[in-house]
GROMACS .gro file of C-alpha atoms in nm:
model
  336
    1UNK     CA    1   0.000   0.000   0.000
    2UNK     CA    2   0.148   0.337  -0.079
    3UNK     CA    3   0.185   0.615   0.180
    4UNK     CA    4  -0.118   0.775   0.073
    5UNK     CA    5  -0.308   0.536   0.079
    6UNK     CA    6  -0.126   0.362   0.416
    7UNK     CA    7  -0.249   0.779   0.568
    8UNK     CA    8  -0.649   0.763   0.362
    9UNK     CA    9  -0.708   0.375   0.524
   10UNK     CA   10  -0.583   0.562   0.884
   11UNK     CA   11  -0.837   0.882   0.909
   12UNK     CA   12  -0.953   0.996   0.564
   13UNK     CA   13  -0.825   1.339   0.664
   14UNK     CA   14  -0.474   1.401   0.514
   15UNK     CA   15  -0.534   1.677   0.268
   16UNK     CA   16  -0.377   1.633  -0.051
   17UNK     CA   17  -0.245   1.857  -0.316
   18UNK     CA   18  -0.319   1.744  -0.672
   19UNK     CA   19  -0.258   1.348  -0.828
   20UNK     CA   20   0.099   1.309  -0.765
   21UNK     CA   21   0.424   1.467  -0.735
   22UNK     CA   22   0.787   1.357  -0.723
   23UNK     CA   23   0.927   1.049  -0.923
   24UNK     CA   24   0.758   0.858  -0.607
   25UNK     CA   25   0.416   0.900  -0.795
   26UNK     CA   26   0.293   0.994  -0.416
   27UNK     CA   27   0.054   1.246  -0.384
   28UNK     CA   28   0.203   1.551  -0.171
   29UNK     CA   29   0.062   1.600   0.171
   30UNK     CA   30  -0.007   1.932   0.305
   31UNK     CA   31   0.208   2.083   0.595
   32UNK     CA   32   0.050   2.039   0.924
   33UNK     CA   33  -0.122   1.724   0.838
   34UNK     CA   34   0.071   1.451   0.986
   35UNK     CA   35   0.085   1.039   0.895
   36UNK     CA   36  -0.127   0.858   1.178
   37UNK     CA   37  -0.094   0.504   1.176
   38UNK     CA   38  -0.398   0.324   1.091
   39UNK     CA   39  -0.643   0.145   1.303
   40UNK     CA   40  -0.754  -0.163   1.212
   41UNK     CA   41  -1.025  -0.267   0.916
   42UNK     CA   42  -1.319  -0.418   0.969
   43UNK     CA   43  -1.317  -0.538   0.614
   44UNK     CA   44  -0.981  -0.550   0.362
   45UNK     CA   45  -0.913  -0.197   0.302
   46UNK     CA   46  -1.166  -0.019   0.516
   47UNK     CA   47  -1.117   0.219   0.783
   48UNK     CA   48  -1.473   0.321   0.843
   49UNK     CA   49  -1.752   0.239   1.151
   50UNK     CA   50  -2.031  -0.048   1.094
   51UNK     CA   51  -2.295   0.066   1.270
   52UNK     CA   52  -2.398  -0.271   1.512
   53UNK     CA   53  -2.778  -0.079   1.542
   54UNK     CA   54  -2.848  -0.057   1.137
   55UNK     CA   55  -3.194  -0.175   0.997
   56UNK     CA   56  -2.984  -0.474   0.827
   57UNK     CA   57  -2.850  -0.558   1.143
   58UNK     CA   58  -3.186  -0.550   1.362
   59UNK     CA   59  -3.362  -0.702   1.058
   60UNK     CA   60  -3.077  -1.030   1.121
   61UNK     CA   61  -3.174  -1.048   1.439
   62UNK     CA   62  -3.548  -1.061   1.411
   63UNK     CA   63  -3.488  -1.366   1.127
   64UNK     CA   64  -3.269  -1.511   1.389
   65UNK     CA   65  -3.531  -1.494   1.630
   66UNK     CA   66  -3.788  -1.585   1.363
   67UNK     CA   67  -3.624  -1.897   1.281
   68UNK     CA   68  -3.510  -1.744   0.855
   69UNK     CA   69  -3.126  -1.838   0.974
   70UNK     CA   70  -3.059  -1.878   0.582
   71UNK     CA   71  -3.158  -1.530   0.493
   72UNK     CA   72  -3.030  -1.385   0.834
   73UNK     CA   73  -2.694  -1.498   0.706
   74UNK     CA   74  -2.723  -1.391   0.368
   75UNK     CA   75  -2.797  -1.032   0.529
   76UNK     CA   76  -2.478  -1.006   0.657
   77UNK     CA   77  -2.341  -0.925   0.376
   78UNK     CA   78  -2.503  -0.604   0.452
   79UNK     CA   79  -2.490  -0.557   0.804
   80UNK     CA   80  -2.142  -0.617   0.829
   81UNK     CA   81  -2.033  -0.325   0.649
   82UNK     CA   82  -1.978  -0.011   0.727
   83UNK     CA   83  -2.313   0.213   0.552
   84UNK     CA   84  -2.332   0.585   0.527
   85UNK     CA   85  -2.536   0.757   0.786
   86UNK     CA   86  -2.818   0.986   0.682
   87UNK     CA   87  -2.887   1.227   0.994
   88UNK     CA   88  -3.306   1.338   0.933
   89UNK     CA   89  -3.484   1.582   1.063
   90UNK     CA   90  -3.437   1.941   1.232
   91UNK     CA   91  -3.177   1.873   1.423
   92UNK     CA   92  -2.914   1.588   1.335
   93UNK     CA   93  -2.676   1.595   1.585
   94UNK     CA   94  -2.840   1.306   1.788
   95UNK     CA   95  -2.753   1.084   1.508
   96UNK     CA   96  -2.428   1.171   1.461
   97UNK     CA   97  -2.333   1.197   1.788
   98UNK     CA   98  -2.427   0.835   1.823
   99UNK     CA   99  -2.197   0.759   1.506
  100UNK     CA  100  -1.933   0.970   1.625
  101UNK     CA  101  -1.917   0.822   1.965
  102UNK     CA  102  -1.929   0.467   1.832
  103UNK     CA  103  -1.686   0.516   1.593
  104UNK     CA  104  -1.421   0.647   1.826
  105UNK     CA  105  -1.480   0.373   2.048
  106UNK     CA  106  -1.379   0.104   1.748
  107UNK     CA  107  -1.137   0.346   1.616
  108UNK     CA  108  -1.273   0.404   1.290
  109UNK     CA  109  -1.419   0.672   1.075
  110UNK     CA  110  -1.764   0.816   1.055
  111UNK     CA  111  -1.915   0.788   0.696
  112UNK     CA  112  -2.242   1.061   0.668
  113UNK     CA  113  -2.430   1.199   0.396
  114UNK     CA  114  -2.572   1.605   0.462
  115UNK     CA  115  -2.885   1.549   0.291
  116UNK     CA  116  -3.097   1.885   0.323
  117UNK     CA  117  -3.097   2.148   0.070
  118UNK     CA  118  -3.344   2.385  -0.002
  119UNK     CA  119  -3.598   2.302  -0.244
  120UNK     CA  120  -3.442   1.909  -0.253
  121UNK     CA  121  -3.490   1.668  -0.516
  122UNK     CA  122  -3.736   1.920  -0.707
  123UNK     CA  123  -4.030   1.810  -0.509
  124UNK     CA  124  -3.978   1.411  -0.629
  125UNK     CA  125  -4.000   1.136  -0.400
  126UNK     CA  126  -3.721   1.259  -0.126
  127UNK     CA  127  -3.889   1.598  -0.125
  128UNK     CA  128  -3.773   1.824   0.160
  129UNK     CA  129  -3.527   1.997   0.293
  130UNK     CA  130  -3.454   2.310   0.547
  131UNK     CA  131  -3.666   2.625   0.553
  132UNK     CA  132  -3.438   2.864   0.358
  133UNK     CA  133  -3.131   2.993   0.373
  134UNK     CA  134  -3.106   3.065   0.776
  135UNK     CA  135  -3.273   2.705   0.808
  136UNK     CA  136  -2.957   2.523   0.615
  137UNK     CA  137  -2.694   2.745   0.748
  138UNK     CA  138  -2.860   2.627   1.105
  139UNK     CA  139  -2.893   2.346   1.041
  140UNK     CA  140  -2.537   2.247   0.815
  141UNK     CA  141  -2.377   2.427   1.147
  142UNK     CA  142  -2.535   2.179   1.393
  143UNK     CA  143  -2.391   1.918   1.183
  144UNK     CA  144  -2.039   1.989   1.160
  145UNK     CA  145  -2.072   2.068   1.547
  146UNK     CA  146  -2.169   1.728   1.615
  147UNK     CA  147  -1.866   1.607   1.397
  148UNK     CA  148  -1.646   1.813   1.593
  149UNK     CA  149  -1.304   1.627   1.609
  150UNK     CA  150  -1.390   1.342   1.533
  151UNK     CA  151  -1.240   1.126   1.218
  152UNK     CA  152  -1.545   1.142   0.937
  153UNK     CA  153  -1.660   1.140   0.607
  154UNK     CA  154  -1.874   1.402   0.464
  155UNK     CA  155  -2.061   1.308   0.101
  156UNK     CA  156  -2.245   1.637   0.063
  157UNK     CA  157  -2.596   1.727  -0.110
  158UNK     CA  158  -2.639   1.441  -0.323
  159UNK     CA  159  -2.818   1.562  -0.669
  160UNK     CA  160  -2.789   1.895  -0.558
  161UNK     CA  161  -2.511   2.020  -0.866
  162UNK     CA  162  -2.657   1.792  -1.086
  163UNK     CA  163  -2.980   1.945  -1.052
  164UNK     CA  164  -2.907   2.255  -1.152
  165UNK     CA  165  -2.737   2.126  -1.411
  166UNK     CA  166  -2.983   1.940  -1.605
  167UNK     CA  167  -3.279   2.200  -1.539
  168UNK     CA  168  -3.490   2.029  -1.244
  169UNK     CA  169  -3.395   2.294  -1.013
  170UNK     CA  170  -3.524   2.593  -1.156
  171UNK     CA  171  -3.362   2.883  -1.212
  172UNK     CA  172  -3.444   3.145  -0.910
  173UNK     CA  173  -3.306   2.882  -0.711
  174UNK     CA  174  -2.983   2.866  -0.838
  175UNK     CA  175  -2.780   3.142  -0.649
  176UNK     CA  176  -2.899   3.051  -0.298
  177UNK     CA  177  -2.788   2.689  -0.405
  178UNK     CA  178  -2.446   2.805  -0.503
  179UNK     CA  179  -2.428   3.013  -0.182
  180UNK     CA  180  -2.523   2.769   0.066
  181UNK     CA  181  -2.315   2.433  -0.108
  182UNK     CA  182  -1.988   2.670  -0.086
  183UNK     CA  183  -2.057   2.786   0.252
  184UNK     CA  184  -2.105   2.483   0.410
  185UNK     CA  185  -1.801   2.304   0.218
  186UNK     CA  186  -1.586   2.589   0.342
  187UNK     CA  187  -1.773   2.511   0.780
  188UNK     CA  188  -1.740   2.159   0.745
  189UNK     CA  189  -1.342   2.187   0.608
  190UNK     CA  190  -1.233   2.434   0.936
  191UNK     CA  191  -1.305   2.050   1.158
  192UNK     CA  192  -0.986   1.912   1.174
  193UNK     CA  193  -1.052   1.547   1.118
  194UNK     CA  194  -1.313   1.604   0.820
  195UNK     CA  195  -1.352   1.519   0.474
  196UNK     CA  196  -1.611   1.682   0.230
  197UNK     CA  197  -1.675   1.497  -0.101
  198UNK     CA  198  -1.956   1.731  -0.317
  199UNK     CA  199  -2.239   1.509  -0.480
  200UNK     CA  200  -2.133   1.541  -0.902
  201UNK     CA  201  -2.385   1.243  -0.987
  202UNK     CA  202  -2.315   1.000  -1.246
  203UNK     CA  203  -2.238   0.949  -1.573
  204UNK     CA  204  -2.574   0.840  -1.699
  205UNK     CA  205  -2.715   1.156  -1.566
  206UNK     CA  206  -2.480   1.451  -1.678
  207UNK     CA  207  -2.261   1.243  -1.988
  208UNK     CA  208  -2.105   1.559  -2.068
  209UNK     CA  209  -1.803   1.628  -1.753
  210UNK     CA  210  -1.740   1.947  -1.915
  211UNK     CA  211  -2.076   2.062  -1.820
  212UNK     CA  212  -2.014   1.994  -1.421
  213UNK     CA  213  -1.728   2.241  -1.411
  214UNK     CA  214  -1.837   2.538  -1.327
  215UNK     CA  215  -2.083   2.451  -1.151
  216UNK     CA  216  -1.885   2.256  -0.912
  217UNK     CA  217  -1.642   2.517  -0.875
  218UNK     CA  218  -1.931   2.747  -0.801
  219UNK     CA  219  -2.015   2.526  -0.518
  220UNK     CA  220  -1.741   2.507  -0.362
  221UNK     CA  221  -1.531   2.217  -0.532
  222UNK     CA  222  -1.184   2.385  -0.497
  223UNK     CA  223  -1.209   2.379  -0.125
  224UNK     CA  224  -1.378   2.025  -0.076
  225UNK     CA  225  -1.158   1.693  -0.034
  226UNK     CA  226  -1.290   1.589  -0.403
  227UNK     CA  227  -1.626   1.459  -0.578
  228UNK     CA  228  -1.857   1.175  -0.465
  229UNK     CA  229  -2.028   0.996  -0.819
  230UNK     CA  230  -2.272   0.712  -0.844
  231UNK     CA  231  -2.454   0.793  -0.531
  232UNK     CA  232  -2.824   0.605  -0.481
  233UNK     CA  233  -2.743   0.470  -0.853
  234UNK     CA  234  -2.657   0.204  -1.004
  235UNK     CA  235  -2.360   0.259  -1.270
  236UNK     CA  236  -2.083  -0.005  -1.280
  237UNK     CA  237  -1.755   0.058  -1.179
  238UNK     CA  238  -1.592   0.080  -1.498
  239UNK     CA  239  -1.817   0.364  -1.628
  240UNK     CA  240  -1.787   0.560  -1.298
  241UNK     CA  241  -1.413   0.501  -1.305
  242UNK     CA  242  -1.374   0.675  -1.650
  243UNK     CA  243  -1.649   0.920  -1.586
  244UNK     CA  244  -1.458   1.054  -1.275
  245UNK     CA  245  -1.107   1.055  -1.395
  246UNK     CA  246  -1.222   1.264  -1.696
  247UNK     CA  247  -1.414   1.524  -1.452
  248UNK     CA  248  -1.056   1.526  -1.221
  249UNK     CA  249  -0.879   1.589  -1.493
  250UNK     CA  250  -1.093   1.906  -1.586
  251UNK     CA  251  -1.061   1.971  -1.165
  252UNK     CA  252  -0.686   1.997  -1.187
  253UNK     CA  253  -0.675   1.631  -1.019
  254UNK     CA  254  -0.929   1.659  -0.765
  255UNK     CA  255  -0.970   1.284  -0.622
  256UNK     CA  256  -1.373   1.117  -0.590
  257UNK     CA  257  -1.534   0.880  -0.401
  258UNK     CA  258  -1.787   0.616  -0.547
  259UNK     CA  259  -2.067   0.448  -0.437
  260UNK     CA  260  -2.050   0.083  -0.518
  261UNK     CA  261  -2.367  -0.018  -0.280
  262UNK     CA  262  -2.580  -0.178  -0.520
  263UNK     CA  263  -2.423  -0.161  -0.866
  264UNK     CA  264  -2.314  -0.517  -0.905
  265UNK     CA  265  -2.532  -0.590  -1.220
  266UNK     CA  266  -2.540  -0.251  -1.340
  267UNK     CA  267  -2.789  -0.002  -1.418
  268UNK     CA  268  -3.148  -0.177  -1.547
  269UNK     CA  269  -3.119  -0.163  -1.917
  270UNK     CA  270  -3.459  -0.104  -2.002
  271UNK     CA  271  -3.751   0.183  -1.866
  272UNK     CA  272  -3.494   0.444  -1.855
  273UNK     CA  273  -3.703   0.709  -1.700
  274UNK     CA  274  -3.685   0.484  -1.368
  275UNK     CA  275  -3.428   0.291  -1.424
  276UNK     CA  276  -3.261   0.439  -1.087
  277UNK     CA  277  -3.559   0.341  -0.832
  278UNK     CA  278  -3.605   0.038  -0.716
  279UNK     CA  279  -3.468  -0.211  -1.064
  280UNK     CA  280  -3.538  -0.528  -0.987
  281UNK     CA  281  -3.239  -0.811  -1.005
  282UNK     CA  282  -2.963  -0.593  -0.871
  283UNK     CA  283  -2.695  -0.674  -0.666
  284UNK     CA  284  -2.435  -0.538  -0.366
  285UNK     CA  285  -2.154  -0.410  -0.533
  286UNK     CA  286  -1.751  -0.371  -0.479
  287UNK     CA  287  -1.744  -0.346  -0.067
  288UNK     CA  288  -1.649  -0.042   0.107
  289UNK     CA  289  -1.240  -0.019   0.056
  290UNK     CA  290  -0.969   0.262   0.060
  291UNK     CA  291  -0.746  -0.015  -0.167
  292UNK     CA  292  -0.904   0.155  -0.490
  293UNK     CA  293  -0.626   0.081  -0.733
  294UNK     CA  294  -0.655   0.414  -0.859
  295UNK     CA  295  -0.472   0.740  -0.713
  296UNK     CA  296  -0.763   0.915  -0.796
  297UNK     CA  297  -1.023   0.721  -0.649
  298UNK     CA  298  -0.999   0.774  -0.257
  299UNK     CA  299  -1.283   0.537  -0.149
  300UNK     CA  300  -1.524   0.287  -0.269
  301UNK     CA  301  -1.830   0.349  -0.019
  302UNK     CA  302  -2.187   0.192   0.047
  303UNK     CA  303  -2.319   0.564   0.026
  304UNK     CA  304  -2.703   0.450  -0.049
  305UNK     CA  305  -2.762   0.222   0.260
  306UNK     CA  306  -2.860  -0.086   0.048
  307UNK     CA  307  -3.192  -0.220   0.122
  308UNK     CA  308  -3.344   0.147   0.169
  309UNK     CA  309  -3.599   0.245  -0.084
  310UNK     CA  310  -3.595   0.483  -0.388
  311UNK     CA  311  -3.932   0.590  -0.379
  312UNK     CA  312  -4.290   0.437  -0.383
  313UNK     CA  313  -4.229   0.250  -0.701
  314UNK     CA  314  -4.212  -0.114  -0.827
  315UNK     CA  315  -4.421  -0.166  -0.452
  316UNK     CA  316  -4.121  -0.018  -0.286
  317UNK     CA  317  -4.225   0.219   0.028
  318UNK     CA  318  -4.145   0.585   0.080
  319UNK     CA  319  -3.798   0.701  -0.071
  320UNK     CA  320  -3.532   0.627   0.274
  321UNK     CA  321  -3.767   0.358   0.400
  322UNK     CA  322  -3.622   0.044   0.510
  323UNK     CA  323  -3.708  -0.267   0.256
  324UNK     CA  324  -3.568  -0.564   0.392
  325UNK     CA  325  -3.732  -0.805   0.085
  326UNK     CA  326  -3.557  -0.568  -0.169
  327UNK     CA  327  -3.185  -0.553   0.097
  328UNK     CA  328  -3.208  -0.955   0.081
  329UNK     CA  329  -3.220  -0.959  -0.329
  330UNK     CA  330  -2.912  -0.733  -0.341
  331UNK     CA  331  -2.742  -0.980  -0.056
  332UNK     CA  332  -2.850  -1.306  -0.254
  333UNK     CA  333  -2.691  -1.213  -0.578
  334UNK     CA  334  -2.388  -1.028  -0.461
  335UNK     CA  335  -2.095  -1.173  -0.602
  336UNK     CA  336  -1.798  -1.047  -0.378
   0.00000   0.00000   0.00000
């Protein structure tokens, strides 16, 4: 393992300038961020908390208890590695708090997804968000005081770019968008132990990188640990590989995260309008790892807690909703 990637598997933190420098083909660190020595893995390669409370892990235990010890074991595959947490509500410190404190106590790293934006998803299925501009500023500062100092991961506004991008989120909203992505990039970067990846969806979505550019930089790119792609989707590896190595390369080298949750078969090749909620016959994907292969890739992460629903469609409950028929399809046909 390189000496990036030796200091990415220990805290996620180290801030990096650019791909690589030197004949070493290591990327340079940043003064004032020292090596730590990692803890270690739950899995190969990963660094971050499993939550022992997750809906795949209580929903093992009731099929224990129900007697369904063949699909309680299949779950596993789920509830035994480390998921993104999705604080709700007003006020998410409580929930990440509780990650915080848990993952401290295992010596690992907090994964979390800041999911509340103004005017989110357009009014679709995970409709929502704060109450303005004061609302998200609240509430974006509640979050990062909750993180405090402890090691995390921050994937940030998923869809939110991308939105603007391909016309959902209209216009008027744009500049208040901008505002509040770069302003909480630049509060959740001053914690010391932090990450921030910003949501640049996928390459089904946007094809064209060039047309993520500015907007990303608008949101605060250039001050954010990189780019998170494939989140809540279903895009295989190699595409999101390629995809994000061509948008780092127009980011001067900025590195990405990708979500490899439930992309083991791919995206659904037919009914393209909802291909992304709820396909039948998919499958877990690559698990959570640091050991990428790529200098550009920093994680592969379970962003889109597998077994949570896209939406009331294909008899799937509310978008978020714990599904633990669909979460035992994606276990039975994973592959690794």
């Amino acid at each position: 393992m390189s000496r990036y990637r030796a200091l990415l598997a220990a805290v996620l933190l180290t801030a990096v300038a650019g791909c690589s420098s030197g004949s070493s083909g290591e990327p340079a660190v940043i003064q004032g961020h020292p090596p730590i020595e990692a803890a270690p893995p739950t899995a190969p390669g990963s660094p971050f908390w499993v939550d022992p409370e997750s809906d795949a892990a209580r929903q093992v235990k009731v099929w224990e208890k129900q007697g369904r010890k063949a699909d309680a074991r299949v779950l596993r595959r789920i509830a035994q590695q480390p998921v993104a947490i999705w604080p709700s509500g007003s006020d998410p410190r409580p929930a990440i708090r509780k990650a915080v404190a848990g993952a401290a106590k295992d010596g690992r790293t907090a994964l979390f997804v800041a999911y509340n934006i103004p005017h989110r998803d357009c009014g679709k299925y995970s409709a929502g968000g704060a109450d303005g501009v004061e609302g998200y500023r609240g509430w974006y500062g509640m979050f990062a005081e909750a993180i405090g100092d402890a090691r995390a991961v921050v994937v940030l506004e998923p869809d939110a770019v991308a939105h603007m991008v391909d016309g959902c989120t209209t216009a008027d909203h744009h500049a208040e968008r901008y505002q509040l992505l770069a302003e909480a990039v630049e509060h959740l970067k001053q914690l010391p132990n932090t990450k921030v990846y910003l949501d640049a969806g996928n390459p089904s979505w946007i094809p064209d990188t060039s047309a993520l550019v500015e907007p990303l930089r608008r949101a605060g790119i250039d001050k954010a640990d990189g780019f998170a792609l494939n989140v809540s989707n279903f895009q295989t590896d190699t595409s999101v590989r390629a995809y994000g190595v061509k948008l780092a390369q127009r980011l001067d080298g900025k590195h990405f995260v990708m979500d490899t949750g439930r992309n083991g078969e791919g995206p659904l090749k037919s009914e393209h309008d909802q291909a992304w909620c709820n396909p039948p016959g998919r499958s877990l994907g690559t698990p959570p790892s640091v050991r990428t292969g790529d200098p550009l890739i920093d994680a592969f992460l379970w962003i889109k807690r597998p077994g949570d629903s896209d939406g009331p469609c294909r008899g799937g409950p509310s978008a978020g909703t714990w599904w633990p028929d669909y979460a035992l399809g994606l276990a039975r046909r994973a592959r690794v």
